[in-house]
Tab-separated table of C-alpha atoms and ligand atoms in Angstrom:
chain	number	residue	atom	x	y	z
A	1	MET	CA	58.477	117.272	136.798
A	2	SER	CA	57.357	114.622	134.357
A	3	LEU	CA	56.465	111.241	135.824
A	4	GLU	CA	57.097	109.486	132.502
A	5	PRO	CA	60.000	107.023	132.601
A	6	LYS	CA	63.106	108.684	131.175
A	7	ASP	CA	64.407	107.224	127.922
A	8	GLU	CA	68.114	107.956	127.818
A	9	HIS	CA	68.218	107.158	124.101
A	10	ASP	CA	65.681	109.867	123.230
A	11	HIS	CA	67.612	113.047	122.515
A	12	LYS	CA	64.813	114.853	120.623
A	13	GLY	CA	63.892	117.249	123.432
A	14	TRP	CA	67.503	118.302	123.808
A	15	MET	CA	67.794	118.881	120.057
A	16	GLN	CA	64.810	121.214	120.022
A	17	GLU	CA	66.293	123.426	122.748
A	18	ARG	CA	69.179	124.634	120.574
A	19	ASP	CA	69.463	126.269	117.156
A	20	LEU	CA	71.377	123.789	115.072
A	21	THR	CA	72.958	124.166	111.646
A	22	PRO	CA	71.651	121.805	108.913
A	23	VAL	CA	74.926	119.809	109.087
A	24	GLU	CA	74.567	119.362	112.865
A	25	THR	CA	70.903	118.376	112.501
A	26	THR	CA	71.731	115.763	109.833
A	27	TYR	CA	74.619	114.376	111.904
A	28	LEU	CA	72.503	114.145	115.056
A	29	THR	CA	69.526	112.658	113.225
A	30	VAL	CA	71.721	109.881	111.784
A	31	LEU	CA	73.411	109.337	115.165
A	32	MET	CA	70.042	109.162	116.970
A	33	TRP	CA	68.611	106.800	114.367
A	34	LEU	CA	71.573	104.472	114.803
A	35	ASP	CA	71.674	104.891	118.591
A	36	LYS	CA	68.010	103.936	118.976
A	37	ARG	CA	68.609	100.701	117.091
A	38	LEU	CA	72.203	99.770	117.943
A	39	ARG	CA	72.958	101.755	121.148
A	40	ILE	CA	76.135	102.974	119.479
A	41	VAL	CA	76.613	105.887	121.894
A	42	ASP	CA	77.045	103.405	124.759
A	43	TYR	CA	79.534	101.365	122.753
A	44	LEU	CA	81.450	104.487	121.705
A	45	GLU	CA	81.737	105.388	125.402
A	46	ILE	CA	83.108	101.936	126.191
A	47	LEU	CA	85.669	102.355	123.379
A	48	GLU	CA	86.652	105.807	124.642
A	49	ASP	CA	87.087	104.444	128.159
A	50	LEU	CA	89.228	101.586	126.844
A	51	TYR	CA	91.331	104.020	124.820
A	52	TYR	CA	92.153	106.093	127.920
A	53	LYS	CA	92.894	103.021	130.038
A	54	VAL	CA	95.273	101.597	127.413
A	55	ASN	CA	96.980	104.947	126.991
A	56	MET	CA	97.480	105.312	130.727
A	57	GLN	CA	99.461	102.075	130.639
A	58	MET	CA	101.592	103.120	127.656
A	59	PRO	CA	105.252	103.535	128.522
A	60	LYS	CA	106.921	106.732	127.359
A	61	SER	CA	108.368	106.601	123.879
A	62	HIS	CA	112.148	106.470	123.886
A	63	THR	CA	112.289	110.007	122.435
A	64	GLU	CA	110.462	111.237	125.552
A	65	GLN	CA	112.281	108.957	127.948
A	66	TYR	CA	115.779	109.865	126.810
A	67	ASN	CA	115.030	113.441	125.817
A	68	LEU	CA	116.090	112.798	122.242
A	69	ASP	CA	113.791	115.471	120.771
A	70	ASN	CA	116.568	117.439	119.159
A	71	LYS	CA	118.949	114.601	118.400
A	72	PHE	CA	118.963	112.494	115.241
A	73	TRP	CA	120.078	108.942	115.736
A	74	TYR	CA	121.157	107.864	112.288
A	75	TRP	CA	119.731	104.337	112.572
A	76	TYR	CA	116.186	105.724	112.887
A	77	PRO	CA	115.258	105.105	109.209
A	78	LEU	CA	115.676	101.384	109.895
A	79	TYR	CA	112.797	101.657	112.384
A	80	ALA	CA	110.524	102.221	109.377
A	81	LEU	CA	111.162	98.719	107.979
A	82	GLY	CA	108.213	97.170	109.861
A	83	SER	CA	105.843	99.771	108.411
A	84	PHE	CA	107.473	99.281	105.016
A	85	SER	CA	106.704	95.536	105.266
A	86	THR	CA	103.092	96.366	106.126
A	87	ILE	CA	102.732	98.691	103.127
A	88	ALA	CA	104.247	96.066	100.784
A	89	TYR	CA	101.785	93.519	102.208
A	90	VAL	CA	98.790	95.800	101.593
A	91	VAL	CA	99.918	96.522	97.995
A	92	ALA	CA	100.368	92.779	97.366
A	93	ALA	CA	96.941	92.037	98.875
A	94	ILE	CA	95.127	94.616	96.730
A	95	SER	CA	96.937	93.764	93.472
A	96	GLY	CA	96.478	90.047	94.253
A	97	ALA	CA	92.730	90.442	94.773
A	98	LEU	CA	92.505	92.199	91.378
A	99	LEU	CA	94.579	89.438	89.708
A	100	GLY	CA	92.067	86.992	91.183
A	101	PHE	CA	89.405	88.392	88.840
A	102	TYR	CA	91.315	86.947	85.860
A	103	TYR	CA	93.301	83.980	87.166
A	104	SER	CA	91.907	80.478	87.114
A	105	PRO	CA	93.603	77.618	89.048
A	106	ALA	CA	92.966	74.776	86.573
A	107	THR	CA	95.566	72.356	85.191
A	108	THR	CA	93.319	71.125	82.345
A	109	GLY	CA	94.398	71.760	78.732
A	110	ASP	CA	97.805	72.137	77.117
A	111	PRO	CA	99.064	74.666	78.020
A	112	SER	CA	96.954	74.625	81.160
A	113	THR	CA	94.054	76.989	81.844
A	114	ALA	CA	96.098	78.483	84.703
A	115	TYR	CA	99.023	79.252	82.373
A	116	ASN	CA	96.643	80.617	79.728
A	117	SER	CA	95.050	82.967	82.245
A	118	ILE	CA	98.507	84.367	83.049
A	119	THR	CA	99.227	84.813	79.322
A	120	PHE	CA	95.908	86.617	78.988
A	121	ILE	CA	96.784	88.954	81.898
A	122	MET	CA	100.226	89.698	80.404
A	123	THR	CA	99.292	90.193	76.769
A	124	GLU	CA	95.624	91.106	76.457
A	125	LEU	CA	94.297	92.555	79.681
A	126	ARG	CA	94.683	96.327	79.791
A	127	PHE	CA	97.404	97.146	82.372
A	128	GLY	CA	97.472	93.417	83.211
A	129	PHE	CA	101.275	93.275	82.897
A	130	PHE	CA	101.424	96.211	85.326
A	131	LEU	CA	99.110	94.529	87.820
A	132	ARG	CA	101.085	91.287	87.757
A	133	SER	CA	104.407	93.117	88.063
A	134	LEU	CA	103.077	95.173	90.958
A	135	HIS	CA	102.057	91.950	92.707
A	136	ARG	CA	105.401	90.204	92.146
A	137	TRP	CA	107.485	93.239	93.069
A	138	SER	CA	105.520	94.073	96.207
A	139	ALA	CA	105.807	90.429	97.272
A	140	GLN	CA	109.580	90.456	96.812
A	141	VAL	CA	109.990	93.846	98.471
A	142	MET	CA	107.989	92.460	101.405
A	143	VAL	CA	110.323	89.452	101.805
A	144	ALA	CA	113.376	91.762	101.778
A	145	ALA	CA	111.789	94.344	104.119
A	146	VAL	CA	110.655	91.714	106.644
A	147	PHE	CA	114.134	90.167	106.694
A	148	LEU	CA	115.859	93.560	107.160
A	149	HIS	CA	113.277	94.483	109.841
A	150	MET	CA	114.214	91.294	111.674
A	151	LEU	CA	117.908	92.242	111.477
A	152	ARG	CA	117.092	95.719	112.844
A	153	VAL	CA	115.181	94.197	115.747
A	154	TYR	CA	118.054	91.787	116.441
A	155	PHE	CA	120.901	94.319	116.283
A	156	THR	CA	119.089	96.909	118.426
A	157	GLY	CA	118.338	94.186	120.999
A	158	ALA	CA	114.616	94.959	120.693
A	159	TYR	CA	113.699	91.246	121.027
A	160	LYS	CA	114.638	91.238	124.749
A	161	GLU	CA	112.187	91.263	127.665
A	162	PRO	CA	109.318	92.298	127.501
A	163	ARG	CA	109.221	91.882	123.698
A	164	GLU	CA	109.911	88.126	123.377
A	165	LEU	CA	106.321	87.414	122.378
A	166	ASN	CA	106.527	89.822	119.451
A	167	TRP	CA	109.807	88.233	118.356
A	168	ILE	CA	108.103	84.826	118.280
A	169	ILE	CA	105.106	86.241	116.373
A	170	GLY	CA	107.711	87.757	114.017
A	171	ILE	CA	109.256	84.321	113.371
A	172	VAL	CA	105.799	83.023	112.438
A	173	LEU	CA	105.260	86.091	110.207
A	174	ILE	CA	108.514	85.666	108.275
A	175	SER	CA	107.677	81.968	107.771
A	176	LEU	CA	104.183	82.853	106.530
A	177	THR	CA	105.723	85.445	104.182
A	178	MET	CA	107.906	82.726	102.645
A	179	VAL	CA	105.016	80.265	102.329
A	180	PHE	CA	103.073	83.070	100.588
A	181	GLY	CA	105.987	83.375	98.152
A	182	TYR	CA	106.219	79.639	97.519
A	183	THR	CA	102.485	79.044	96.982
A	184	GLY	CA	102.289	82.112	94.692
A	185	TYR	CA	105.300	80.907	92.665
A	186	LEU	CA	103.424	77.715	91.774
A	187	LEU	CA	100.243	79.436	90.549
A	188	PRO	CA	101.336	80.293	86.945
A	189	TRP	CA	101.830	76.520	86.450
A	190	ASP	CA	104.782	77.123	84.108
A	191	GLN	CA	108.057	75.175	84.064
A	192	LEU	CA	109.458	77.110	87.046
A	193	ALA	CA	106.296	76.434	89.026
A	194	PHE	CA	106.145	72.777	88.070
A	195	TRP	CA	109.706	71.955	89.084
A	196	ALA	CA	109.512	74.048	92.247
A	197	GLY	CA	106.403	72.016	93.067
A	198	GLN	CA	108.301	68.786	92.384
A	199	ILE	CA	111.052	69.890	94.785
A	200	GLY	CA	108.357	70.679	97.394
A	201	VAL	CA	106.861	67.178	97.094
A	202	GLU	CA	110.283	65.560	97.399
A	203	MET	CA	111.239	67.714	100.367
A	204	SER	CA	107.988	66.728	102.094
A	205	LEU	CA	108.594	63.049	101.324
A	206	SER	CA	112.058	63.286	102.876
A	207	ILE	CA	110.582	64.101	106.303
A	208	PRO	CA	111.037	61.007	108.519
A	209	LEU	CA	107.837	59.092	109.397
A	210	ALA	CA	105.336	61.881	108.552
A	211	GLY	CA	106.697	62.509	104.988
A	212	GLU	CA	103.975	60.768	102.979
A	213	TRP	CA	101.249	62.262	105.103
A	214	VAL	CA	102.693	65.806	104.679
A	215	ALA	CA	103.025	65.397	100.880
A	216	GLN	CA	99.448	64.170	100.708
A	217	LEU	CA	98.156	67.012	102.864
A	218	LEU	CA	100.048	69.883	101.208
A	219	PHE	CA	100.377	68.706	97.601
A	220	GLY	CA	97.385	66.386	97.299
A	221	GLY	CA	99.555	63.358	96.373
A	222	PHE	CA	103.085	62.306	95.418
A	223	THR	CA	102.911	63.651	91.855
A	224	LEU	CA	101.757	67.092	90.765
A	225	SER	CA	98.117	67.345	89.726
A	226	GLN	CA	95.007	69.508	89.834
A	227	SER	CA	94.838	68.831	93.599
A	228	THR	CA	98.293	70.397	94.006
A	229	LEU	CA	97.408	73.623	92.200
A	230	GLN	CA	94.057	73.876	93.965
A	231	ARG	CA	95.705	73.507	97.377
A	232	MET	CA	98.372	76.110	96.566
A	233	TYR	CA	95.639	78.478	95.365
A	234	ILE	CA	93.445	78.150	98.456
A	235	LEU	CA	96.480	78.485	100.744
A	236	HIS	CA	97.610	81.584	98.825
A	237	VAL	CA	94.297	83.426	98.561
A	238	PHE	CA	92.399	82.210	101.622
A	239	PHE	CA	94.284	80.678	104.562
A	240	LEU	CA	97.488	82.727	104.420
A	241	PRO	CA	95.801	86.147	103.994
A	242	PHE	CA	93.508	85.536	106.990
A	243	ILE	CA	96.223	84.261	109.310
A	244	THR	CA	98.853	86.802	108.213
A	245	THR	CA	96.530	89.807	108.441
A	246	ALA	CA	95.410	88.794	111.935
A	247	LEU	CA	99.001	88.222	113.104
A	248	ILE	CA	100.255	91.543	111.663
A	249	ALA	CA	97.412	93.309	113.511
A	250	ILE	CA	98.362	91.560	116.792
A	251	HIS	CA	102.088	92.260	116.179
A	252	ILE	CA	101.504	95.984	115.614
A	253	GLY	CA	98.967	96.078	118.481
A	254	ILE	CA	101.669	94.755	120.834
A	255	VAL	CA	104.145	97.398	119.582
A	256	TRP	CA	101.461	100.015	120.279
A	257	MET	CA	100.931	98.727	123.827
A	258	GLN	CA	104.615	98.277	124.684
A	259	GLY	CA	106.091	101.252	122.868
A	260	ILE	CA	109.215	100.984	120.726
A	261	ALA	CA	112.358	99.667	122.459
A	262	GLU	CA	114.933	102.323	123.258
A	263	PRO	CA	118.129	102.239	121.200
A	264	HIS	CA	120.880	100.227	122.910
B	301	HEM	C1	104.947	90.505	108.013
B	301	HEM	C2	106.024	90.765	108.715
B	301	HEM	C3	106.187	91.869	109.747
B	301	HEM	C4	105.528	93.064	109.860
B	301	HEM	C5	104.434	93.628	108.945
B	301	HEM	C6	106.057	93.738	111.044
B	301	HEM	C7	105.669	94.997	111.490
B	301	HEM	C8	106.264	95.657	112.556
B	301	HEM	C9	106.125	97.067	112.860
B	301	HEM	C10	105.306	98.089	112.058
B	301	HEM	C11	106.846	97.326	113.995
B	301	HEM	C12	107.061	98.707	114.643
B	301	HEM	C13	108.554	99.070	114.701
B	301	HEM	C14	109.295	98.994	113.419
B	301	HEM	O1	108.677	99.176	112.370
B	301	HEM	O2	110.523	98.720	113.440
B	301	HEM	C15	107.417	96.065	114.440
B	301	HEM	C16	108.182	95.880	115.584
B	301	HEM	C17	108.729	94.674	116.003
B	301	HEM	N1	108.832	93.536	115.227
B	301	HEM	FE1	107.934	93.244	113.436
B	301	HEM	N2	106.994	92.912	111.628
B	301	HEM	C18	107.127	91.775	110.866
B	301	HEM	C19	108.009	90.733	111.046
B	301	HEM	C20	108.842	90.608	112.157
B	301	HEM	C21	109.871	89.595	112.324
B	301	HEM	C22	110.245	88.571	111.259
B	301	HEM	C23	110.389	89.768	113.586
B	301	HEM	C24	111.455	88.954	114.280
B	301	HEM	C25	111.589	87.676	114.195
B	301	HEM	C26	109.705	90.880	114.205
B	301	HEM	C27	109.890	91.335	115.507
B	301	HEM	C28	109.498	92.570	115.971
B	301	HEM	C29	109.780	93.103	117.301
B	301	HEM	C30	110.486	92.356	118.454
B	301	HEM	C31	109.297	94.414	117.315
B	301	HEM	C32	109.401	95.419	118.486
B	301	HEM	C33	110.617	96.269	118.169
B	301	HEM	C34	110.830	97.469	119.089
B	301	HEM	O3	110.068	97.634	120.044
B	301	HEM	O4	111.779	98.240	118.805
B	301	HEM	N3	108.783	91.390	113.304
B	301	HEM	N4	107.067	95.063	113.532
């Protein structure tokens, strides 16, 4: 027996004892290289353990619980609306990131640089009109899908105990979806955007006591300016994506842990 201290991250001896195919050798060499530096095997074990623990707590799906295997409940397609919202969100995020390569949030010039960048996307950029349309359509499909998903959850009673928390997260998500829509609507800095912005400022100013402060914070003043467009842009491409993505992940994570509510 060797008296050398055993290094549990050294798998070389074990590898030499077996005849391995070149694919296996490459896989194990990469795994060992990573494991020596990052101890990934230990972390993978922790993840595996967590996976089993979480699954042990998972309630049965309603198909299992109510033995619905061979029945088709004709409202089932409406249970896809949450996933449909997620897909619309991902399409909007990808097309939006690509639009970001060409859009510039500047109010300088007449027409403004922002408006000119939209004209460039629509008339000169190859497939630019397609990219912008994809972004607008996916955004609008998302608003509709989220709203219909909320109706589905309401009419199947899926908001009841123990799913209240996910209902509340849902309320925040539908609000964020609408703020996404509003901030995006202002970005082309055309007539529609400008007057929608004006309405936003006036609505903020109408809030009792905090009105002026809210207008200043959200619109950068009481009249529309470069500060307004810059704020809308950063909200649209930075704050909202981070918060919304995190909340969607938590929302779906909770559905995964709780299982779908049974039909009532
Ligand atoms: C960005 C918006 C949203 C996304 C991406 C989303 C995504 C999802 C997904 C994928 C599910 C799984 C079941 C299904 O698809 O029907 C789900 C379930 C659920 N959602 Fe949403 N959702 C959103 C907004 C909302 C809103 C606005 C509400 C309500 C105010 C809500 C409340 C719930 C509840 C309570 C469940 C559990 C339903 C059950 O167990 O049957 N969600 N959501």
